PDB file of C-alpha atoms and ligand atoms in Angstrom:
ATOM      1  CA  MET A   1      -9.690  33.908 -19.541  1.00 54.00           C
ATOM      2  CA  ASN A   2      -7.297  36.222 -21.344  1.00 57.00           C
ATOM      3  CA  THR A   3      -3.728  34.942 -21.198  1.00 63.00           C
ATOM      4  CA  LEU A   4      -2.412  37.359 -23.823  1.00 80.00           C
ATOM      5  CA  GLY A   5      -2.472  34.691 -26.532  1.00 86.00           C
ATOM      6  CA  ILE A   6       0.933  33.324 -25.626  1.00 90.00           C
ATOM      7  CA  ASP A   7       0.844  29.639 -26.476  1.00 93.00           C
ATOM      8  CA  ALA A   8       3.600  28.509 -24.056  1.00 94.00           C
ATOM      9  CA  LEU A   9       1.845  30.261 -21.153  1.00 94.00           C
ATOM     10  CA  ASP A  10      -1.571  28.867 -22.076  1.00 95.00           C
ATOM     11  CA  THR A  11      -0.131  25.350 -22.305  1.00 96.00           C
ATOM     12  CA  LEU A  12       1.379  25.548 -18.812  1.00 96.00           C
ATOM     13  CA  ILE A  13      -1.789  27.086 -17.292  1.00 96.00           C
ATOM     14  CA  ASN A  14      -3.831  24.340 -18.915  1.00 96.00           C
ATOM     15  CA  GLN A  15      -1.587  21.586 -17.497  1.00 97.00           C
ATOM     16  CA  LEU A  16      -1.418  23.115 -14.002  1.00 97.00           C
ATOM     17  CA  SER A  17      -5.194  23.535 -13.808  1.00 96.00           C
ATOM     18  CA  LYS A  18      -5.537  19.723 -14.125  1.00 97.00           C
ATOM     19  CA  LEU A  19      -3.914  19.315 -10.683  1.00 96.00           C
ATOM     20  CA  PRO A  20      -6.316  18.589  -7.801  1.00 92.00           C
ATOM     21  CA  GLY A  21      -7.414  21.722  -5.978  1.00 94.00           C
ATOM     22  CA  ILE A  22      -5.934  24.038  -8.609  1.00 96.00           C
ATOM     23  CA  GLY A  23      -8.456  26.256 -10.381  1.00 95.00           C
ATOM     24  CA  HIS A  24      -7.756  28.396 -13.418  1.00 94.00           C
ATOM     25  CA  LYS A  25      -6.807  31.488 -11.389  1.00 95.00           C
ATOM     26  CA  THR A  26      -4.327  29.610  -9.205  1.00 97.00           C
ATOM     27  CA  ALA A  27      -2.894  27.926 -12.321  1.00 96.00           C
ATOM     28  CA  GLN A  28      -2.388  31.386 -13.828  1.00 96.00           C
ATOM     29  CA  ARG A  29      -0.620  32.627 -10.698  1.00 96.00           C
ATOM     30  CA  LEU A  30       1.651  29.558 -10.556  1.00 97.00           C
ATOM     31  CA  ALA A  31       2.496  29.826 -14.263  1.00 96.00           C
ATOM     32  CA  LEU A  32       3.436  33.502 -13.875  1.00 96.00           C
ATOM     33  CA  PHE A  33       5.561  32.649 -10.839  1.00 97.00           C
ATOM     34  CA  ILE A  34       7.428  30.037 -12.906  1.00 97.00           C
ATOM     35  CA  LEU A  35       7.750  32.531 -15.779  1.00 96.00           C
ATOM     36  CA  LYS A  36       9.389  35.075 -13.499  1.00 96.00           C
ATOM     37  CA  SER A  37      11.618  32.585 -11.640  1.00 97.00           C
ATOM     38  CA  GLU A  38      15.256  31.784 -12.405  1.00 96.00           C
ATOM     39  CA  PRO A  39      15.735  29.264 -15.266  1.00 96.00           C
ATOM     40  CA  ALA A  40      17.364  26.896 -12.752  1.00 97.00           C
ATOM     41  CA  TYR A  41      14.080  26.690 -10.822  1.00 97.00           C
ATOM     42  CA  SER A  42      11.899  25.787 -13.805  1.00 96.00           C
ATOM     43  CA  GLU A  43      14.459  23.191 -14.895  1.00 96.00           C
ATOM     44  CA  ALA A  44      14.548  21.677 -11.394  1.00 98.00           C
ATOM     45  CA  LEU A  45      10.733  21.615 -11.240  1.00 97.00           C
ATOM     46  CA  ALA A  46      10.369  19.943 -14.642  1.00 96.00           C
ATOM     47  CA  GLY A  47      13.184  17.523 -13.767  1.00 97.00           C
ATOM     48  CA  ALA A  48      11.559  16.575 -10.441  1.00 97.00           C
ATOM     49  CA  ILE A  49       8.267  15.719 -12.182  1.00 96.00           C
ATOM     50  CA  ILE A  50      10.005  13.551 -14.793  1.00 97.00           C
ATOM     51  CA  LYS A  51      12.196  11.863 -12.131  1.00 96.00           C
ATOM     52  CA  LEU A  52       9.148  11.017 -10.018  1.00 95.00           C
ATOM     53  CA  LYS A  53       7.487   9.228 -12.922  1.00 94.00           C
ATOM     54  CA  GLN A  54      10.669   7.497 -14.121  1.00 95.00           C
ATOM     55  CA  GLU A  55      12.018   6.336 -10.780  1.00 96.00           C
ATOM     56  CA  THR A  56       8.917   5.211  -8.924  1.00 96.00           C
ATOM     57  CA  ARG A  57       6.271   2.552  -9.347  1.00 96.00           C
ATOM     58  CA  LEU A  58       3.775   0.712  -7.190  1.00 97.00           C
ATOM     59  CA  CYS A  59       4.975  -1.968  -4.771  1.00 98.00           C
ATOM     60  CA  THR A  60       3.922  -5.338  -6.218  1.00 97.00           C
ATOM     61  CA  ARG A  61       2.963  -6.559  -2.729  1.00 98.00           C
ATOM     62  CA  CYS A  62       1.184  -3.661  -1.001  1.00 98.00           C
ATOM     63  CA  PHE A  63       0.695  -1.046  -3.797  1.00 98.00           C
ATOM     64  CA  ASN A  64       2.465   1.675  -1.844  1.00 98.00           C
ATOM     65  CA  ILE A  65       4.895   3.868  -3.802  1.00 97.00           C
ATOM     66  CA  ALA A  66       8.199   2.051  -4.423  1.00 97.00           C
ATOM     67  CA  GLU A  67      11.582   2.566  -6.082  1.00 96.00           C
ATOM     68  CA  SER A  68      12.000  -1.129  -6.852  1.00 96.00           C
ATOM     69  CA  GLU A  69       9.699  -4.164  -6.902  1.00 97.00           C
ATOM     70  CA  LEU A  70       8.954  -3.863  -3.177  1.00 97.00           C
ATOM     71  CA  CYS A  71       8.492  -0.622  -1.227  1.00 98.00           C
ATOM     72  CA  SER A  72      10.809   0.352   1.644  1.00 97.00           C
ATOM     73  CA  ILE A  73       8.199  -0.736   4.230  1.00 98.00           C
ATOM     74  CA  CYS A  74       7.770  -4.218   2.706  1.00 98.00           C
ATOM     75  CA  ARG A  75      11.564  -4.606   2.491  1.00 97.00           C
ATOM     76  CA  SER A  76      12.269  -3.508   6.053  1.00 97.00           C
ATOM     77  CA  PRO A  77      13.118  -6.358   8.495  1.00 96.00           C
ATOM     78  CA  GLN A  78      12.090  -4.009  11.312  1.00 96.00           C
ATOM     79  CA  ARG A  79       8.407  -4.111  10.396  1.00 97.00           C
ATOM     80  CA  ASP A  80       5.991  -6.524  12.081  1.00 97.00           C
ATOM     81  CA  ASN A  81       4.721  -8.821   9.312  1.00 96.00           C
ATOM     82  CA  HIS A  82       1.889 -10.165  11.483  1.00 97.00           C
ATOM     83  CA  THR A  83      -0.095  -6.926  11.213  1.00 97.00           C
ATOM     84  CA  LEU A  84      -1.535  -5.513   8.021  1.00 97.00           C
ATOM     85  CA  CYS A  85      -3.067  -2.046   7.869  1.00 97.00           C
ATOM     86  CA  VAL A  86      -5.578  -1.606   5.032  1.00 97.00           C
ATOM     87  CA  VAL A  87      -5.813   1.940   3.652  1.00 96.00           C
ATOM     88  CA  GLU A  88      -7.516   3.660   0.756  1.00 96.00           C
ATOM     89  CA  ASP A  89      -4.588   5.531  -0.765  1.00 95.00           C
ATOM     90  CA  ILE A  90      -0.827   6.142  -0.570  1.00 96.00           C
ATOM     91  CA  VAL A  91      -1.491   9.477   1.141  1.00 93.00           C
ATOM     92  CA  ASP A  92      -2.960   7.500   4.085  1.00 93.00           C
ATOM     93  CA  VAL A  93       0.264   5.457   4.382  1.00 96.00           C
ATOM     94  CA  MET A  94       2.104   8.777   4.655  1.00 94.00           C
ATOM     95  CA  ALA A  95      -0.321  10.070   7.315  1.00 91.00           C
ATOM     96  CA  ILE A  96      -0.081   6.888   9.430  1.00 93.00           C
ATOM     97  CA  GLU A  97       3.719   6.697   9.066  1.00 95.00           C
ATOM     98  CA  SER A  98       4.003  10.271  10.350  1.00 92.00           C
ATOM     99  CA  SER A  99       2.236   9.206  13.570  1.00 89.00           C
ATOM    100  CA  ASN A 100       5.117   6.776  14.372  1.00 90.00           C
ATOM    101  CA  GLU A 101       2.640   4.492  16.175  1.00 88.00           C
ATOM    102  CA  TYR A 102       2.393   1.736  13.602  1.00 93.00           C
ATOM    103  CA  LYS A 103       5.113  -0.817  12.875  1.00 96.00           C
ATOM    104  CA  GLY A 104       3.263  -3.348  10.725  1.00 97.00           C
ATOM    105  CA  LEU A 105       2.797  -3.627   6.967  1.00 98.00           C
ATOM    106  CA  TYR A 106       0.243  -1.975   4.682  1.00 98.00           C
ATOM    107  CA  HIS A 107      -2.134  -2.832   1.892  1.00 98.00           C
ATOM    108  CA  VAL A 108      -3.261   0.055  -0.319  1.00 98.00           C
ATOM    109  CA  LEU A 109      -6.677  -0.658  -1.868  1.00 98.00           C
ATOM    110  CA  GLY A 110      -6.515   2.208  -4.344  1.00 96.00           C
ATOM    111  CA  GLY A 111      -9.993   3.470  -3.394  1.00 95.00           C
ATOM    112  CA  VAL A 112     -13.153   2.313  -1.650  1.00 95.00           C
ATOM    113  CA  ILE A 113     -16.242   0.511  -2.901  1.00 95.00           C
ATOM    114  CA  SER A 114     -18.579   3.165  -4.261  1.00 93.00           C
ATOM    115  CA  PRO A 115     -21.446   1.908  -6.434  1.00 90.00           C
ATOM    116  CA  LEU A 116     -22.518   5.496  -7.216  1.00 90.00           C
ATOM    117  CA  ALA A 117     -19.085   6.259  -8.674  1.00 90.00           C
ATOM    118  CA  GLY A 118     -19.046   2.861 -10.419  1.00 93.00           C
ATOM    119  CA  ILE A 119     -16.196   1.535  -8.231  1.00 93.00           C
ATOM    120  CA  MET A 120     -16.687  -2.085  -7.230  1.00 93.00           C
ATOM    121  CA  GLN A 121     -14.430  -4.508  -5.322  1.00 92.00           C
ATOM    122  CA  ASN A 122     -12.863  -5.771  -8.575  1.00 94.00           C
ATOM    123  CA  ASP A 123     -11.624  -2.249  -9.379  1.00 95.00           C
ATOM    124  CA  LEU A 124      -9.582  -2.233  -6.150  1.00 97.00           C
ATOM    125  CA  HIS A 125      -6.611  -4.326  -4.923  1.00 97.00           C
ATOM    126  CA  MET A 126      -9.074  -6.462  -2.963  1.00 97.00           C
ATOM    127  CA  LYS A 127      -8.227  -9.879  -4.464  1.00 97.00           C
ATOM    128  CA  GLU A 128      -4.549  -9.241  -3.661  1.00 97.00           C
ATOM    129  CA  LEU A 129      -5.513  -8.441  -0.053  1.00 97.00           C
ATOM    130  CA  PHE A 130      -7.302 -11.766   0.419  1.00 97.00           C
ATOM    131  CA  GLU A 131      -4.375 -13.590  -1.238  1.00 97.00           C
ATOM    132  CA  ARG A 132      -1.993 -11.967   1.243  1.00 97.00           C
ATOM    133  CA  VAL A 133      -4.176 -13.073   4.163  1.00 96.00           C
ATOM    134  CA  GLU A 134      -3.865 -16.653   2.847  1.00 95.00           C
ATOM    135  CA  LYS A 135      -0.147 -16.634   2.063  1.00 96.00           C
ATOM    136  CA  GLU A 136       1.470 -14.331   4.624  1.00 97.00           C
ATOM    137  CA  PRO A 137       1.749 -14.896   8.397  1.00 96.00           C
ATOM    138  CA  ILE A 138      -0.841 -12.188   9.105  1.00 97.00           C
ATOM    139  CA  LYS A 139      -2.567 -12.305  12.485  1.00 97.00           C
ATOM    140  CA  GLU A 140      -4.309  -8.938  12.473  1.00 96.00           C
ATOM    141  CA  ILE A 141      -5.943  -6.801   9.782  1.00 96.00           C
ATOM    142  CA  LEU A 142      -6.255  -3.184  10.907  1.00 95.00           C
ATOM    143  CA  LEU A 143      -8.851  -1.390   8.798  1.00 95.00           C
ATOM    144  CA  ALA A 144      -7.930   2.283   8.520  1.00 93.00           C
ATOM    145  CA  LEU A 145     -10.275   3.516   5.821  1.00 92.00           C
ATOM    146  CA  ASN A 146     -11.760   6.981   5.957  1.00 85.00           C
ATOM    147  CA  PRO A 147     -14.987   6.883   8.002  1.00 81.00           C
ATOM    148  CA  SER A 148     -17.206   7.903   5.059  1.00 84.00           C
ATOM    149  CA  THR A 149     -20.278   5.889   3.985  1.00 88.00           C
ATOM    150  CA  GLU A 150     -18.159   4.217   1.288  1.00 92.00           C
ATOM    151  CA  GLY A 151     -15.289   3.600   3.727  1.00 91.00           C
ATOM    152  CA  GLU A 152     -17.687   1.986   6.221  1.00 89.00           C
ATOM    153  CA  ALA A 153     -19.235  -0.191   3.491  1.00 92.00           C
ATOM    154  CA  THR A 154     -15.781  -1.291   2.320  1.00 95.00           C
ATOM    155  CA  MET A 155     -14.692  -2.187   5.882  1.00 93.00           C
ATOM    156  CA  LEU A 156     -17.892  -4.207   6.276  1.00 93.00           C
ATOM    157  CA  TYR A 157     -17.258  -6.010   2.969  1.00 95.00           C
ATOM    158  CA  ILE A 158     -13.692  -6.947   4.004  1.00 96.00           C
ATOM    159  CA  SER A 159     -14.724  -8.151   7.454  1.00 93.00           C
ATOM    160  CA  ARG A 160     -17.497 -10.294   5.913  1.00 94.00           C
ATOM    161  CA  GLN A 161     -15.135 -11.803   3.346  1.00 95.00           C
ATOM    162  CA  LEU A 162     -12.704 -12.727   6.139  1.00 94.00           C
ATOM    163  CA  LYS A 163     -15.376 -14.048   8.512  1.00 91.00           C
ATOM    164  CA  GLU A 164     -14.103 -17.633   8.237  1.00 92.00           C
ATOM    165  CA  SER A 165     -10.461 -16.626   8.535  1.00 93.00           C
ATOM    166  CA  PRO A 166      -8.708 -16.904  11.939  1.00 93.00           C
ATOM    167  CA  VAL A 167      -7.221 -13.447  11.432  1.00 95.00           C
ATOM    168  CA  ARG A 168      -8.216 -10.753  13.965  1.00 95.00           C
ATOM    169  CA  ILE A 169      -9.961  -7.783  12.334  1.00 95.00           C
ATOM    170  CA  THR A 170      -9.745  -4.374  13.986  1.00 94.00           C
ATOM    171  CA  ARG A 171     -10.472  -0.823  12.935  1.00 90.00           C
ATOM    172  CA  ILE A 172      -8.930   2.442  13.998  1.00 85.00           C
ATOM    173  CA  ALA A 173     -10.799   3.949  16.914  1.00 74.00           C
ATOM    174  CA  SER A 174     -12.726   7.123  17.421  1.00 59.00           C
ATOM    175  CA  GLY A 175     -10.705  10.287  17.348  1.00 57.00           C
ATOM    176  CA  VAL A 176     -10.805  10.292  13.594  1.00 57.00           C
ATOM    177  CA  PRO A 177     -13.926  12.409  13.024  1.00 59.00           C
ATOM    178  CA  ILE A 178     -16.704  10.918  10.881  1.00 53.00           C
ATOM    179  CA  GLY A 179     -16.471  12.042   7.282  1.00 55.00           C
ATOM    180  CA  SER A 180     -12.914  13.328   7.582  1.00 63.00           C
ATOM    181  CA  HIS A 181      -9.965  12.208   5.521  1.00 72.00           C
ATOM    182  CA  LEU A 182      -6.968  10.680   7.307  1.00 71.00           C
ATOM    183  CA  GLU A 183      -4.571  12.903   5.418  1.00 72.00           C
ATOM    184  CA  TYR A 184      -6.057  15.980   7.120  1.00 69.00           C
ATOM    185  CA  VAL A 185      -6.016  14.510  10.628  1.00 72.00           C
ATOM    186  CA  ASP A 186      -2.970  15.404  12.726  1.00 75.00           C
ATOM    187  CA  ALA A 187      -0.377  12.701  13.445  1.00 77.00           C
ATOM    188  CA  ALA A 188      -1.086  12.584  17.202  1.00 73.00           C
ATOM    189  CA  THR A 189      -4.791  11.881  16.585  1.00 76.00           C
ATOM    190  CA  ILE A 190      -3.966   9.120  14.096  1.00 77.00           C
ATOM    191  CA  GLY A 191      -1.472   7.687  16.600  1.00 78.00           C
ATOM    192  CA  ARG A 192      -4.124   7.593  19.339  1.00 73.00           C
ATOM    193  CA  ALA A 193      -6.681   6.050  16.947  1.00 76.00           C
ATOM    194  CA  ILE A 194      -4.231   3.254  16.104  1.00 80.00           C
ATOM    195  CA  LEU A 195      -3.304   2.543  19.722  1.00 77.00           C
ATOM    196  CA  SER A 196      -6.951   2.354  20.818  1.00 74.00           C
ATOM    197  CA  ARG A 197      -8.181   0.268  17.896  1.00 81.00           C
ATOM    198  CA  GLN A 198     -11.278  -1.871  18.314  1.00 77.00           C
ATOM    199  CA  ASP A 199     -12.201  -5.401  17.305  1.00 79.00           C
ATOM    200  CA  LEU A 200     -14.770  -5.771  14.561  1.00 78.00           C
TER     201      LEU A 200
HETATM  202 ZN1   ZN B   1       5.054  -2.592  -0.175  1.00 78.68          ZN
END
């Protein structure tokens, strides 16, 4: 696509079009918006991106986003450390937190088992999950993976691995439509799905 041969513009369009959901046309529009904006805006935008990478990392316990070794949820004495909610991604922690119905801890797998995409249990934070079940005073594992084929298979794998463990295994209830992603489900629906969870 013709971008007038201006290298700085092409570079920005190229970088923006790598973002999820951003095609070339949208990248062009965003780049032109930044071009026309006040210098203070582009500096703040660039600074925010650098700050995010410099000042955050993954929680060493649950793999949620953190500003120090442990995330704010793991550090909070208010959270119930007997319940562990297993999710696919950090965006699911955000979705569940916005429902205000869950007070336990999390474990972010970093994906789901998907043989077609070449993702097996060893590519996920699965070993760390089973270690936590052994070491921490966990009484319930709440599986809150997206109800896709891969999500279902991953929930089945976890429940089989923990078959001999005394821990109670539940999954979020209906209300979350099959095939939908938690991040797109409204907070009230997620809240209801957590409250009416079912034993596996
Ligand atoms: Zn954490």
